[in-house]
Structures are given as C-alpha cells and as structure tokens.
Amino acid sequence: MAERSLTRKLTASLVPALPYLWLGVFFLVPFLIVLKISLSDPAVAQPPYKPVFDWSDIAGFFSQLDLDNFETLVGDDLYLSATLSSIRIATISTILLLLVGFPVAYAMARAPERHRPLLVALVILPFWTSFLIRIYAWIAILKPEGLLNQGLMALGAISEPLTILNTEWAVYIGIVYAYLPFMVLPLYAALEKMDDTLLEAALDLGSPPWRSFWTITVPLAMPGIIAGSLLCFIPAVGEFVIPDLLGGSETLMIGRQLWSEFFSNRDWPLASAVAILLLIILVVPIVIYRDVEARRLETES
Amino acid sequence: MTRRLSLFNLTSLIFGFAFLYLPILLLVVYSFNASRLVTVWGGFSTQWYGALFRNEALMEAAWVTLRIALLSATLATVLGTLAALALTRYGRFFGRTLFTGMVYAPMVMPEVITGLSLLLFFVAIGLDRGFWTIALAHTTLTMCFVTVVVQSRLMTFDRSLEEAAMDLGAPPLRTFFAVTLPLIAPSIVAGFLLAFTLSLDDLVIASFNTGPGATTLPIKIYSQVRLGLSPEVNAASAILIGIVTLGVVVATLLTKRSAARARRDGH
C-alpha cells in the first residue's frame, strides 16, 4: 500500500513537473543565453560569438562580459530612431484600432442575443487564416496600380493613383487589419455585460446620449479597452512581417532591425542586445497586461 | 429580448466585417485570374492551381510544414493540458509564480525574441538546425495557448462530479480519465487545433530555427512574396483559406452538437 501511494504521488507530481521542466529548458534557459550573448563580443567564427560558458574558468567568464553592444545601441542614432518609431507606430495603430474596433464591438453587444455567437465566430475566423496571407492580400490592394486605386479612379474620386504601399500608412492599415480581432473581442466581452437600464435611466433623467457614452459606457468598458489596447500594442512594437512587407525600406521598426542584424549583418551579439532592448521597452506593458488578465480570471471564476 | 439594431450600429457592423473579409475575398477571386499580372483581371482560369501542384518545392514545403504542425501540436496539447491541470488543481506549489509567468510570457513576447533566443539555445547545445528545432520551438510557443484554452474550461466546470468519483473511491488517475477528461475534451480539441494552426502559420520563429531541408510553407511563401506578387501564391493561399474555413465550420458544428447533448443530458 505504501508503495502504491508512493507511485501515486510520483505520477501526481509529474503533472506540474513536465510542463515546468519544458518551459524551463526551452523558455527560461534560452532567454538567459540571449542575455549572456548580448554582453559578449562578436567573433569571426561559427557560431559568430565568443564561447558561451566554460566551467573551469568562471572568473574569466564574467570578466569577458561587457556592455559594448549596448554602447553601440545607445551611440547609434539608427537604434534610437527605430525604437522611437516602433513606439510611435504601435501607439497610433492602437488608437486607430480603438476607433475602428469600438463601434464594431458595441454593435455586436447590441445585436439580438441569438445572433451574437455567429458575430463572435465571424470576428475570430480571419484570425485562423494565415497572418502572412492576410498581409500579402493587402499588397495587391494598396499598390499604385492595385485594386484600391483602380476602384477609386473608376469612381472618379481621384485622378492620380495614391501612393500607399511602402509608406507608414500601409503599416497602419496592416496592423489595424491583422489585430482587429484582438481589440474587438475584449471590448465586446466588457460591453456585453453592460446593463442597458443604466443608459435608459440616464436618458430618462435628461442626459444627452454623448454624455451617457462618456460617463457610463466608456468607464464600464474600461477593462476591455485596457486589455484590448495592451494586446495590440505589445506585439505591434515588435512587429516584423507587416513593416517588412507593407512598409518599404523607409519604415524603421525595432523588430525589423533585430531581423536584419541577425540575417543580413550576422551580428548575433548585437541582435541579442536589440532583443534585450525590445524586452525592456515591453516589460512594463507585459506586467500590466498580466495583472489585468489575472484579475479578469479571478472575477470570472 | 430581441431588439432591432440602430442604423449606426448596423453600419458599423457592415463596414467592420467588409474590412475583415474583402481582402481575403479579393485574394481568392484573383487566384482564378488568367493573367500573370495579379491585379489585372484577364478572365477566369484555374491554371495557377495546376501550376501549384506541379511546383515540387512548394509541395515539399507544404509536407514539411504539415509534419511539424502535427508533431508540435500533439506535444503541445499534452504539455499544455498538464500545465492547465497544474494551474487549476494543484493550488500553491513551489515556484508557481515563475510557472505562471513562463506560461503567459511566450504568448505576448514578440516572435523575433522567442525565435532568436531558441536559436541561440539550440546552437549552444549543439543541436543541428532543421525539422526538430522548428518542432521544439513551435511546441514551446503553442503549449502556452493550449494551457489557456484548457485552463478556462477547467475553471468553469462543476467540481462536484470529480469529488463524487473520489468519494466513491476512484483513484485520482482513474477519476481524471473517467470524469475530467471527457468533460474537458472539447477544449483539448480546440487547443490542439489552435496549436496546429499557429504552427502552420508561423514565419518568424521558423525562419530563425530552420536549417537545410526544412523550408516550411510560410518561409517559402515569404521568399516568393518579397520578389513580388505571384498568382501561384494566391492559389496556395486560397486553398489554405478553404481548408481553414471548412475546419472551423466543422469544429463549430461539433461543439454545438456536444453542447446541445450536454444540455439534453441535464448538465
């Protein structure tokens, strides 16, 4: 019996141990390696950086580390402007997402109850189709001789084709398009729970609709607004595919910089330093997002 | 309560969904274009679908992608379900905060960081880049999504069934297989499908961790797209969109039916 309860205990402890171990090996350790390599010097070798770790020489290991790569990052205007422009593009995109997403989420929450599951499914469906393909679709629409310009010129709205592809505008359109479900779903979840009688009461008491919107709807939707904004802002800062395919060579973004340090310049230590920089920018929004999510899960259960 | 939508709300819905669906629709329509110029309509034709199936490099990439997705989604489903059980059924255990952090971080972490860090790890331990490194990387990313999907089901379901089984003397493992597993099965299937699609779709992490002989479909499509629009890519995209739409519709119908059955059985 004692033996049996021992095996039972062992099986039971495997449940947390296996995923724990997996994430430790494939998430935590790789992350520490990035940190280490960002502090190393590049070497003309394969792999192109100084060795990772030598047990026999721990003091030597630490003395090799330096902040040269971070000095490069701070000293070079390219990285500063890439960082600032990533934050700017992500911020503007998030605001645009709120402007586009809020009316859609609001209308979904006001729709007859039996239609709502279908509407939610329709918002999620594009998310299941390839991200790359959905961005690719916009190239054909936005290019100078593309479908949008063809349509607008046929309608007589413009006489000269608009240049949208390979500008920052194309990046905004791409981000809003690709991330819209991430904004709409948290907003919808918050708005759906809203009690209509509050709005009716406000109306009865003589509050104009716009004021009821700002004093009742927006505060009640706030958890959804915060969750949706963070859910869009965080990945947008590190976005690579959208600026690369739609933004042209002019659009600087930090995720793209990391990619080119790694693939074009083969400077792995500098690419690692860019990764650490990107993480430092995102650590505050990520922590806030985790708190918001934890609180939401608590109130739901 | 049924109520009609106001004009404003109806317009919002129509514009919102047109924005979401028109680009995909145009892509599919232009995959049947006879002209090589993707944006100029030259009549109806299915020639690009034929060209696609004769394109051996693309077919090979599709096969590699499918194998990676199957393998990593299976591993991710097992690991993610275990992680969800650990988070909902184990209370406080040693290092729980770190564990929760490790589950949530990969989902919001920019893909370039995840891709780079895993690559540096594989180089450090001397594992050759290729099929296995992509599969391991995808398992790590997608297990976190499976965890969240299964966890939300475990948090909302009725614990009294599990307790009843235990009270009647069923050992924990037997309780799990006889009571818990059938109840959370739909969420496990949903988690698997999510993991599978995410793996199928990933460009960034796969690009960092790929090696000779392991070109996935997104990597292949990306390198073709960088050279300009291609009608073959349109055809490949239309097929993928068709498969995914069919899969989602079937999955929705299945969950609807199981939900209806659960209601009829008096849950």
Coordinates of C-alpha atoms in Angstrom, one line a residue:
Chain A
M1 CA 0.0 0.0 0.0
A2 CA 2.8 2.4 0.9
E3 CA 4.5 1.6 -2.3
R4 CA 1.3 2.3 -4.2
S5 CA 0.7 5.6 -2.7
L6 CA 4.4 6.5 -3.5
T7 CA 3.8 5.8 -7.2
R8 CA 0.6 7.7 -7.0
K9 CA 2.5 10.7 -5.5
L10 CA 5.1 10.4 -8.2
T11 CA 2.5 10.4 -11.0
A12 CA 0.8 13.3 -9.4
S13 CA 3.9 15.4 -9.2
L14 CA 4.6 14.7 -12.9
V15 CA 1.6 16.9 -13.8
P16 CA 3.3 20.2 -12.9
A17 CA 6.8 18.9 -13.3
L18 CA 6.7 18.1 -17.1
P19 CA 5.5 21.4 -18.4
Y20 CA 7.5 23.2 -15.8
L21 CA 10.7 21.5 -16.9
W22 CA 9.9 22.0 -20.6
L23 CA 9.3 25.8 -20.2
G24 CA 12.4 26.0 -18.0
V25 CA 14.6 24.4 -20.7
F26 CA 13.0 25.9 -23.8
F27 CA 12.0 29.3 -22.5
L28 CA 14.0 30.4 -19.4
V29 CA 17.4 29.0 -20.4
P30 CA 17.3 30.4 -24.0
F31 CA 16.4 33.7 -22.5
L32 CA 19.4 33.7 -20.2
I33 CA 21.6 32.8 -23.2
V34 CA 20.3 35.8 -25.1
L35 CA 21.2 38.0 -22.0
K36 CA 24.7 36.4 -21.9
I37 CA 25.4 36.8 -25.6
S38 CA 24.2 40.4 -25.7
L39 CA 27.1 41.0 -23.3
S40 CA 29.7 39.2 -25.4
D41 CA 31.8 40.3 -28.3
P42 CA 31.2 39.2 -31.8
A43 CA 33.8 36.8 -33.3
V44 CA 34.5 35.7 -36.8
A45 CA 33.7 32.1 -36.1
Q46 CA 30.9 29.6 -36.3
P47 CA 28.8 30.4 -34.2
P48 CA 29.8 34.0 -34.6
Y49 CA 30.3 35.0 -30.9
K50 CA 32.7 34.1 -28.1
P51 CA 32.0 30.8 -26.3
V52 CA 29.0 30.6 -24.0
F53 CA 30.3 29.0 -20.8
D54 CA 33.4 27.3 -19.5
W55 CA 33.1 25.7 -16.1
S56 CA 36.8 25.7 -15.5
D57 CA 37.1 29.4 -15.7
I58 CA 34.2 31.1 -14.1
A59 CA 36.1 34.3 -13.2
G60 CA 37.2 34.6 -16.8
F61 CA 33.6 34.1 -17.9
F62 CA 32.4 37.1 -16.0
S63 CA 35.4 39.3 -17.0
Q64 CA 34.6 38.7 -20.7
L65 CA 31.2 40.3 -20.4
D66 CA 30.9 44.0 -21.2
L67 CA 28.3 46.5 -22.3
D68 CA 29.9 47.2 -25.7
N69 CA 26.8 46.1 -27.6
F70 CA 24.6 48.4 -25.5
E71 CA 27.0 51.2 -26.0
T72 CA 26.7 50.7 -29.8
L73 CA 22.9 50.7 -29.4
V74 CA 22.9 54.0 -27.4
G75 CA 25.6 55.6 -29.6
D76 CA 24.0 54.9 -32.9
D77 CA 21.1 57.1 -34.0
L78 CA 19.6 54.2 -36.0
Y79 CA 18.6 52.2 -33.0
L80 CA 17.2 55.2 -31.1
S81 CA 15.0 56.3 -34.1
A82 CA 14.0 52.7 -34.7
T83 CA 12.9 52.4 -31.1
L84 CA 11.0 55.7 -31.1
S85 CA 9.4 55.0 -34.4
S86 CA 8.3 51.5 -33.2
I87 CA 6.6 53.0 -30.1
R88 CA 5.0 55.8 -32.2
I89 CA 3.7 53.3 -34.9
A90 CA 2.4 51.0 -32.2
T91 CA 0.7 53.9 -30.3
I92 CA -1.0 55.3 -33.4
S93 CA -2.1 51.9 -34.5
T94 CA -3.6 51.1 -31.1
I95 CA -5.6 54.4 -31.2
L96 CA -6.8 53.6 -34.7
L97 CA -7.7 50.1 -33.6
L98 CA -9.8 51.6 -30.7
L99 CA -11.6 53.9 -33.2
V100 CA -12.3 51.1 -35.6
G101 CA -12.9 48.3 -33.0
F102 CA -15.2 50.1 -30.6
P103 CA -18.1 50.7 -32.9
V104 CA -17.9 47.1 -34.2
A105 CA -17.7 45.7 -30.6
Y106 CA -20.5 48.0 -29.5
A107 CA -22.8 47.0 -32.3
M108 CA -22.1 43.3 -31.7
A109 CA -23.0 43.7 -28.0
R110 CA -26.3 45.5 -29.0
A111 CA -27.2 42.9 -31.6
P112 CA -30.1 40.4 -30.8
E113 CA -28.8 37.8 -28.5
R114 CA -29.3 34.9 -30.8
H115 CA -27.0 36.4 -33.5
R116 CA -24.1 37.2 -31.1
P117 CA -22.4 33.8 -31.2
L118 CA -22.3 34.0 -35.0
L119 CA -20.9 37.5 -34.9
V120 CA -18.2 36.5 -32.5
A121 CA -17.3 33.5 -34.7
L122 CA -17.1 35.8 -37.7
V123 CA -14.6 38.1 -35.9
I124 CA -12.4 35.1 -34.9
L125 CA -12.5 33.3 -38.3
P126 CA -10.0 35.6 -40.1
F127 CA -7.6 35.1 -37.1
W128 CA -7.4 31.4 -38.0
T129 CA -6.3 32.1 -41.6
S130 CA -2.6 32.7 -42.1
F131 CA -1.3 36.0 -40.9
L132 CA 1.2 36.1 -43.7
I133 CA -1.5 35.5 -46.4
R134 CA -3.7 38.3 -44.9
I135 CA -0.9 40.8 -45.1
Y136 CA 0.0 39.6 -48.6
A137 CA -3.6 40.3 -49.7
W138 CA -3.1 44.0 -48.9
I139 CA -0.1 44.3 -51.3
A140 CA -2.4 43.7 -54.3
I141 CA -4.9 46.2 -52.9
L142 CA -2.6 49.0 -51.9
K143 CA 0.0 49.1 -54.7
P144 CA -0.1 52.1 -57.1
E145 CA -1.8 50.0 -59.9
G146 CA -3.6 48.0 -57.2
L147 CA -7.3 47.3 -56.6
L148 CA -8.0 50.3 -54.3
N149 CA -6.6 52.8 -56.8
Q150 CA -8.4 51.1 -59.7
G151 CA -11.6 51.3 -57.8
L152 CA -11.2 54.9 -56.7
M153 CA -10.2 56.0 -60.2
A154 CA -13.2 54.2 -61.7
L155 CA -15.4 56.1 -59.3
G156 CA -13.7 59.3 -60.2
A157 CA -12.7 60.1 -56.6
I158 CA -9.1 60.5 -57.6
S159 CA -7.3 61.2 -60.9
E160 CA -3.8 60.2 -59.8
P161 CA -3.1 56.9 -58.1
L162 CA -2.4 57.3 -54.4
T163 CA 0.9 56.1 -53.0
I164 CA 0.1 54.0 -50.0
L165 CA 2.2 50.8 -50.3
N166 CA 5.7 51.3 -48.9
T167 CA 4.6 54.1 -46.6
E168 CA 3.8 54.2 -42.9
W169 CA 0.1 54.4 -43.9
A170 CA 0.3 50.9 -45.3
V171 CA 1.8 49.7 -42.0
Y172 CA -1.1 51.3 -40.0
I173 CA -3.7 49.6 -42.3
G174 CA -1.9 46.3 -42.0
I175 CA -1.7 46.4 -38.2
V176 CA -5.3 47.6 -37.8
Y177 CA -6.4 44.8 -40.1
A178 CA -4.4 42.0 -38.6
Y179 CA -5.0 42.9 -34.9
L180 CA -8.7 43.9 -35.1
P181 CA -10.0 40.7 -33.5
F182 CA -7.6 41.2 -30.6
M183 CA -9.2 44.6 -30.0
V184 CA -12.8 43.7 -30.7
L185 CA -13.1 40.6 -28.5
P186 CA -12.0 42.1 -25.2
L187 CA -14.2 45.2 -25.9
Y188 CA -17.1 43.0 -26.8
A189 CA -16.7 40.9 -23.6
A190 CA -16.8 44.1 -21.5
L191 CA -19.7 45.8 -23.4
E192 CA -21.8 42.7 -23.5
K193 CA -22.0 42.6 -19.7
M194 CA -23.2 46.2 -19.6
D195 CA -26.7 46.8 -18.1
D196 CA -28.9 48.6 -20.6
T197 CA -31.1 50.0 -17.9
L198 CA -28.3 52.3 -16.8
L199 CA -28.4 54.0 -20.2
E200 CA -32.2 54.2 -20.2
A201 CA -32.2 55.7 -16.7
A202 CA -29.6 58.3 -17.8
L203 CA -31.8 59.1 -20.8
D204 CA -34.9 59.4 -18.7
L205 CA -33.1 61.8 -16.4
G206 CA -32.3 64.0 -19.4
S207 CA -28.6 63.1 -20.1
P208 CA -27.8 63.6 -23.8
P209 CA -26.5 60.3 -25.5
W210 CA -22.9 61.6 -26.0
R211 CA -22.7 62.3 -22.3
S212 CA -24.1 59.0 -21.3
F213 CA -21.5 57.4 -23.6
W214 CA -18.6 59.2 -21.8
T215 CA -19.9 58.8 -18.3
I216 CA -21.4 55.3 -18.5
T217 CA -20.4 53.3 -21.5
V218 CA -16.7 54.2 -21.6
P219 CA -16.0 53.6 -17.8
L220 CA -17.8 50.3 -17.9
A221 CA -15.9 49.2 -21.0
M222 CA -12.5 50.3 -19.4
P223 CA -11.3 46.8 -18.6
G224 CA -11.9 45.8 -22.2
I225 CA -10.3 49.0 -23.5
I226 CA -7.1 48.4 -21.4
A227 CA -6.9 44.7 -22.3
G228 CA -7.5 45.2 -26.0
S229 CA -5.0 48.1 -26.2
L230 CA -2.3 46.2 -24.5
L231 CA -3.0 43.1 -26.5
C232 CA -2.5 45.1 -29.7
F233 CA 0.3 47.5 -28.5
I234 CA 2.7 44.8 -27.2
P235 CA 3.0 42.7 -30.4
A236 CA 2.8 45.8 -32.6
V237 CA 6.0 47.2 -31.1
G238 CA 8.0 44.1 -32.0
E239 CA 6.2 43.5 -35.4
F240 CA 8.3 42.3 -38.2
V241 CA 6.2 41.0 -41.1
I242 CA 3.9 44.0 -41.5
P243 CA 6.6 46.7 -41.8
D244 CA 8.7 44.4 -43.9
L245 CA 6.1 43.6 -46.5
L246 CA 4.0 46.8 -46.5
G247 CA 6.3 49.5 -45.0
G248 CA 9.0 49.7 -47.6
S249 CA 12.6 50.4 -46.8
E250 CA 11.8 53.7 -45.1
T251 CA 9.8 52.3 -42.2
L252 CA 12.1 51.7 -39.3
M253 CA 11.0 49.3 -36.6
I254 CA 12.9 47.6 -33.9
G255 CA 11.8 44.1 -34.7
R256 CA 12.9 44.6 -38.2
Q257 CA 16.3 45.9 -37.0
L258 CA 16.8 42.7 -35.0
W259 CA 16.0 40.6 -38.0
S260 CA 18.5 42.4 -40.2
E261 CA 21.2 42.4 -37.6
F262 CA 20.8 38.7 -37.4
F263 CA 20.2 37.7 -41.0
S264 CA 22.0 40.3 -43.0
N265 CA 24.8 41.5 -40.8
R266 CA 25.2 38.2 -39.0
D267 CA 26.0 40.1 -35.8
W268 CA 24.4 37.8 -33.2
P269 CA 25.6 39.7 -30.1
L270 CA 24.2 42.9 -31.4
A271 CA 20.9 41.2 -32.4
S272 CA 20.7 39.8 -28.8
A273 CA 21.3 43.3 -27.4
V274 CA 18.4 44.6 -29.6
A275 CA 16.2 41.8 -28.2
I276 CA 17.0 42.8 -24.7
L277 CA 16.3 46.5 -25.5
L278 CA 12.9 45.4 -27.0
L279 CA 12.1 43.5 -23.9
I280 CA 13.0 46.4 -21.6
I281 CA 10.5 48.5 -23.6
L282 CA 7.8 45.9 -23.3
V283 CA 8.3 44.7 -19.7
V284 CA 6.0 47.3 -18.2
P285 CA 3.1 46.8 -20.6
I286 CA 3.5 43.0 -20.3
V287 CA 3.4 43.1 -16.5
I288 CA 0.3 45.4 -16.5
Y289 CA -1.4 43.1 -19.0
R290 CA -0.7 40.0 -16.8
D291 CA -2.2 41.8 -13.8
V292 CA -5.3 42.8 -15.8
E293 CA -5.7 39.2 -17.1
A294 CA -5.2 37.7 -13.6
R295 CA -7.9 40.0 -12.2
R296 CA -10.3 39.1 -15.0
L297 CA -9.8 35.4 -14.5
E298 CA -10.4 35.8 -10.7
T299 CA -13.6 37.7 -11.2
E300 CA -14.9 35.2 -13.7
S301 CA -14.3 32.1 -11.6
Chain B
M1 CA -35.0 40.3 -25.6
T2 CA -35.0 41.0 -29.3
R3 CA -34.4 44.5 -30.5
R4 CA -33.5 45.9 -33.8
L5 CA -30.2 47.4 -34.4
S6 CA -30.0 51.2 -34.9
L7 CA -28.8 52.4 -38.2
F8 CA -25.5 53.4 -36.8
N9 CA -24.8 50.0 -35.3
L10 CA -25.8 48.2 -38.4
T11 CA -23.4 50.4 -40.5
S12 CA -20.6 49.7 -38.0
L13 CA -21.1 46.0 -38.4
I14 CA -21.3 46.1 -42.2
F15 CA -18.2 48.2 -42.5
G16 CA -16.3 46.2 -39.9
F17 CA -17.0 42.9 -41.5
A18 CA -16.4 44.2 -45.0
F19 CA -13.0 45.4 -43.8
L20 CA -12.2 42.0 -42.3
Y21 CA -13.4 39.9 -45.3
L22 CA -13.0 41.9 -48.5
P23 CA -9.2 41.5 -48.7
I24 CA -9.4 37.7 -48.2
L25 CA -12.3 37.5 -50.8
L26 CA -10.3 39.5 -53.4
L27 CA -7.3 37.3 -52.9
V28 CA -9.4 34.2 -53.5
V29 CA -11.2 35.8 -56.6
Y30 CA -7.8 36.8 -58.1
S31 CA -6.4 33.3 -57.7
F32 CA -8.8 32.4 -60.6
N33 CA -7.3 35.1 -62.7
A34 CA -5.9 34.0 -66.1
S35 CA -3.4 36.9 -66.2
R36 CA 0.0 36.6 -64.7
L37 CA -0.4 40.2 -63.5
V38 CA -2.1 39.6 -60.2
T39 CA -4.1 42.9 -60.1
V40 CA -5.3 42.9 -63.7
W41 CA -8.3 40.7 -64.4
G42 CA -7.7 38.6 -67.6
G43 CA -10.6 36.1 -67.4
F44 CA -11.4 33.0 -65.4
S45 CA -8.8 30.2 -65.2
T46 CA -7.7 27.5 -62.9
Q47 CA -4.2 27.3 -64.4
W48 CA -2.4 28.6 -61.2
Y49 CA -3.8 25.7 -59.2
G50 CA -2.3 23.3 -61.7
A51 CA 1.0 25.1 -61.6
L52 CA 0.9 25.0 -57.9
F53 CA 0.6 21.2 -57.7
R54 CA 3.4 20.8 -60.3
N55 CA 5.6 23.1 -58.1
E56 CA 7.7 20.5 -56.3
A57 CA 9.5 22.9 -54.0
L58 CA 6.2 24.3 -52.8
M59 CA 4.6 20.9 -52.3
E60 CA 7.7 19.7 -50.4
A61 CA 7.5 22.8 -48.1
A62 CA 3.8 22.1 -47.5
W63 CA 4.6 18.5 -46.5
V64 CA 7.3 19.6 -44.1
T65 CA 5.0 22.2 -42.6
L66 CA 2.2 19.7 -42.0
R67 CA 4.5 17.2 -40.3
I68 CA 6.0 19.9 -38.0
A69 CA 2.5 21.2 -37.2
L70 CA 1.1 17.7 -36.3
L71 CA 4.1 16.8 -34.2
S72 CA 4.3 20.1 -32.3
A73 CA 0.6 20.4 -31.8
T74 CA 0.4 16.9 -30.3
L75 CA 3.2 17.6 -27.9
A76 CA 1.8 21.0 -27.1
T77 CA -1.6 19.5 -26.3
V78 CA -0.2 17.0 -23.8
L79 CA 2.1 19.6 -22.1
G80 CA -0.5 22.4 -22.2
T81 CA -3.2 20.2 -20.7
L82 CA -0.8 19.1 -17.9
A83 CA 0.1 22.8 -17.3
A84 CA -3.6 23.7 -17.1
L85 CA -4.2 21.0 -14.6
A86 CA -1.2 22.1 -12.5
L87 CA -2.5 25.7 -12.5
T88 CA -6.1 24.8 -11.6
R89 CA -5.9 21.7 -9.4
Y90 CA -2.6 21.9 -7.5
G91 CA -3.1 25.1 -5.5
R92 CA 0.1 26.6 -4.4
F93 CA 3.2 24.7 -5.4
F94 CA 6.9 25.6 -5.4
G95 CA 7.6 28.3 -7.9
R96 CA 4.1 28.8 -9.1
T97 CA 4.6 32.5 -9.8
L98 CA 7.5 31.7 -12.1
F99 CA 5.5 28.9 -13.7
T100 CA 2.5 31.3 -14.4
G101 CA 4.9 33.8 -15.8
M102 CA 6.5 31.3 -18.1
V103 CA 3.1 30.2 -19.4
Y104 CA 1.9 33.8 -20.2
A105 CA 5.2 35.4 -21.4
P106 CA 5.7 33.5 -24.7
M107 CA 2.2 34.5 -25.8
V108 CA 2.9 38.2 -25.7
M109 CA 6.6 38.1 -26.3
P110 CA 7.5 39.4 -29.8
E111 CA 8.2 36.5 -32.0
V112 CA 11.6 37.9 -33.0
I113 CA 12.8 37.5 -29.4
T114 CA 11.4 33.9 -29.0
G115 CA 12.9 32.9 -32.3
L116 CA 16.3 34.4 -31.6
S117 CA 16.6 33.0 -28.1
L118 CA 15.6 29.5 -29.1
L119 CA 18.1 29.6 -32.0
L120 CA 20.9 30.7 -29.7
F121 CA 19.9 27.9 -27.2
F122 CA 20.0 25.2 -30.0
V123 CA 23.4 26.5 -31.2
A124 CA 24.7 26.4 -27.6
I125 CA 23.7 22.8 -27.0
G126 CA 25.0 21.8 -30.5
L127 CA 21.7 20.7 -32.0
D128 CA 21.6 21.0 -35.8
R129 CA 19.0 23.4 -37.0
G130 CA 16.2 21.9 -39.1
F131 CA 13.0 19.9 -38.7
W132 CA 13.4 19.1 -35.0
T133 CA 14.4 22.6 -33.9
I134 CA 11.4 24.1 -35.5
A135 CA 9.1 21.5 -34.0
L136 CA 10.6 22.0 -30.5
A137 CA 10.3 25.8 -30.9
H138 CA 6.6 25.5 -32.0
T139 CA 5.8 23.2 -29.2
T140 CA 7.1 25.7 -26.6
L141 CA 5.1 28.6 -28.1
T142 CA 1.8 26.8 -28.7
M143 CA 1.6 24.8 -25.4
C144 CA 1.0 28.1 -23.7
F145 CA -2.1 28.8 -25.9
V146 CA -3.3 25.2 -25.2
T147 CA -2.8 25.9 -21.5
V148 CA -5.0 29.0 -21.5
V149 CA -7.8 27.3 -23.6
V150 CA -8.0 24.2 -21.3
Q151 CA -7.5 26.2 -18.1
S152 CA -10.5 28.4 -18.8
R153 CA -12.6 25.2 -19.2
L154 CA -11.2 23.7 -16.0
M155 CA -12.0 26.8 -14.1
T156 CA -15.7 26.9 -15.0
F157 CA -16.7 23.3 -14.7
D158 CA -18.5 21.6 -11.9
R159 CA -16.0 20.1 -9.4
S160 CA -18.7 18.1 -7.6
L161 CA -18.5 15.3 -10.3
E162 CA -14.8 14.8 -9.6
E163 CA -15.4 14.9 -5.9
A164 CA -18.2 12.4 -6.2
A165 CA -15.9 10.0 -8.1
M166 CA -13.2 10.4 -5.4
D167 CA -15.7 9.9 -2.6
L168 CA -16.8 6.6 -4.2
G169 CA -13.2 5.5 -4.0
A170 CA -11.9 6.2 -7.6
P171 CA -8.1 6.8 -7.6
P172 CA -7.1 10.3 -8.9
L173 CA -5.8 8.9 -12.2
R174 CA -9.0 6.9 -12.9
T175 CA -11.1 10.0 -11.9
F176 CA -9.2 12.0 -14.4
F177 CA -9.7 9.6 -17.3
A178 CA -13.3 8.7 -16.4
V179 CA -14.7 12.1 -15.4
T180 CA -12.4 15.1 -16.0
L181 CA -11.0 14.1 -19.5
P182 CA -14.4 13.6 -21.2
L183 CA -15.7 16.9 -19.8
I184 CA -12.7 18.9 -21.0
A185 CA -12.2 17.0 -24.2
P186 CA -13.8 19.8 -26.5
S187 CA -11.4 22.4 -25.1
I188 CA -8.5 20.0 -25.6
V189 CA -9.5 19.5 -29.2
A190 CA -9.9 23.3 -29.6
G191 CA -6.4 23.8 -28.0
F192 CA -4.9 21.2 -30.4
L193 CA -6.5 23.0 -33.5
L194 CA -5.2 26.3 -32.3
A195 CA -1.7 24.9 -31.8
F196 CA -1.8 23.3 -35.2
T197 CA -2.9 26.5 -37.0
L198 CA -0.3 28.6 -35.1
S199 CA 2.4 26.2 -36.1
L200 CA 1.2 26.1 -39.8
D201 CA 1.2 29.9 -39.9
D202 CA 4.5 30.8 -38.2
L203 CA 7.1 32.6 -40.3
V204 CA 9.3 34.4 -37.8
I205 CA 10.2 31.6 -35.3
A206 CA 10.6 29.1 -38.1
S207 CA 12.9 31.4 -40.0
F208 CA 15.3 31.7 -37.1
N209 CA 15.3 27.9 -36.4
T210 CA 15.2 26.5 -39.9
G211 CA 18.1 24.6 -41.5
P212 CA 18.9 22.7 -44.7
G213 CA 15.9 20.7 -45.9
A214 CA 13.4 22.2 -43.5
T215 CA 11.9 25.0 -45.6
T216 CA 8.3 25.5 -44.3
L217 CA 5.5 26.9 -46.4
P218 CA 5.4 30.3 -44.8
I219 CA 9.2 30.6 -45.3
K220 CA 8.7 29.7 -49.0
I221 CA 5.8 32.0 -49.5
Y222 CA 7.6 34.8 -47.8
S223 CA 10.6 34.5 -50.1
Q224 CA 8.3 34.5 -53.1
V225 CA 6.3 37.4 -51.9
R226 CA 9.5 39.5 -51.4
L227 CA 10.1 39.1 -55.1
G228 CA 6.6 40.5 -56.0
L229 CA 3.0 39.2 -56.3
S230 CA 2.6 35.7 -57.6
P231 CA -0.6 34.1 -58.9
E232 CA 0.7 30.7 -57.5
V233 CA 0.9 32.2 -54.0
N234 CA -2.7 33.4 -54.5
A235 CA -3.8 29.8 -55.4
A236 CA -1.9 28.3 -52.4
S237 CA -3.5 30.9 -50.1
A238 CA -7.0 30.2 -51.4
I239 CA -6.5 26.5 -50.7
L240 CA -5.3 27.2 -47.2
I241 CA -8.2 29.6 -46.6
G242 CA -10.6 26.9 -47.9
I243 CA -9.2 24.2 -45.6
V244 CA -9.2 26.5 -42.5
T245 CA -12.8 27.7 -43.2
L246 CA -14.0 24.2 -43.5
G247 CA -12.2 23.1 -40.4
V248 CA -13.6 26.0 -38.3
V249 CA -17.2 25.3 -39.6
V250 CA -16.9 21.6 -38.8
A251 CA -15.4 22.3 -35.3
T252 CA -18.2 24.8 -34.6
L253 CA -20.9 22.4 -35.6
L254 CA -19.3 19.6 -33.4
T255 CA -19.0 21.8 -30.3
K256 CA -22.6 23.0 -30.9
R257 CA -23.8 19.4 -31.0
S258 CA -21.9 18.3 -28.0
A259 CA -23.2 21.4 -26.1
A260 CA -26.7 20.5 -27.1
R261 CA -26.2 16.9 -26.0
A262 CA -24.7 18.1 -22.7
R263 CA -27.8 20.2 -22.1
R264 CA -30.2 17.3 -23.0
D265 CA -28.3 15.1 -20.6
G266 CA -29.1 17.6 -17.9
H267 CA -25.8 19.2 -17.1

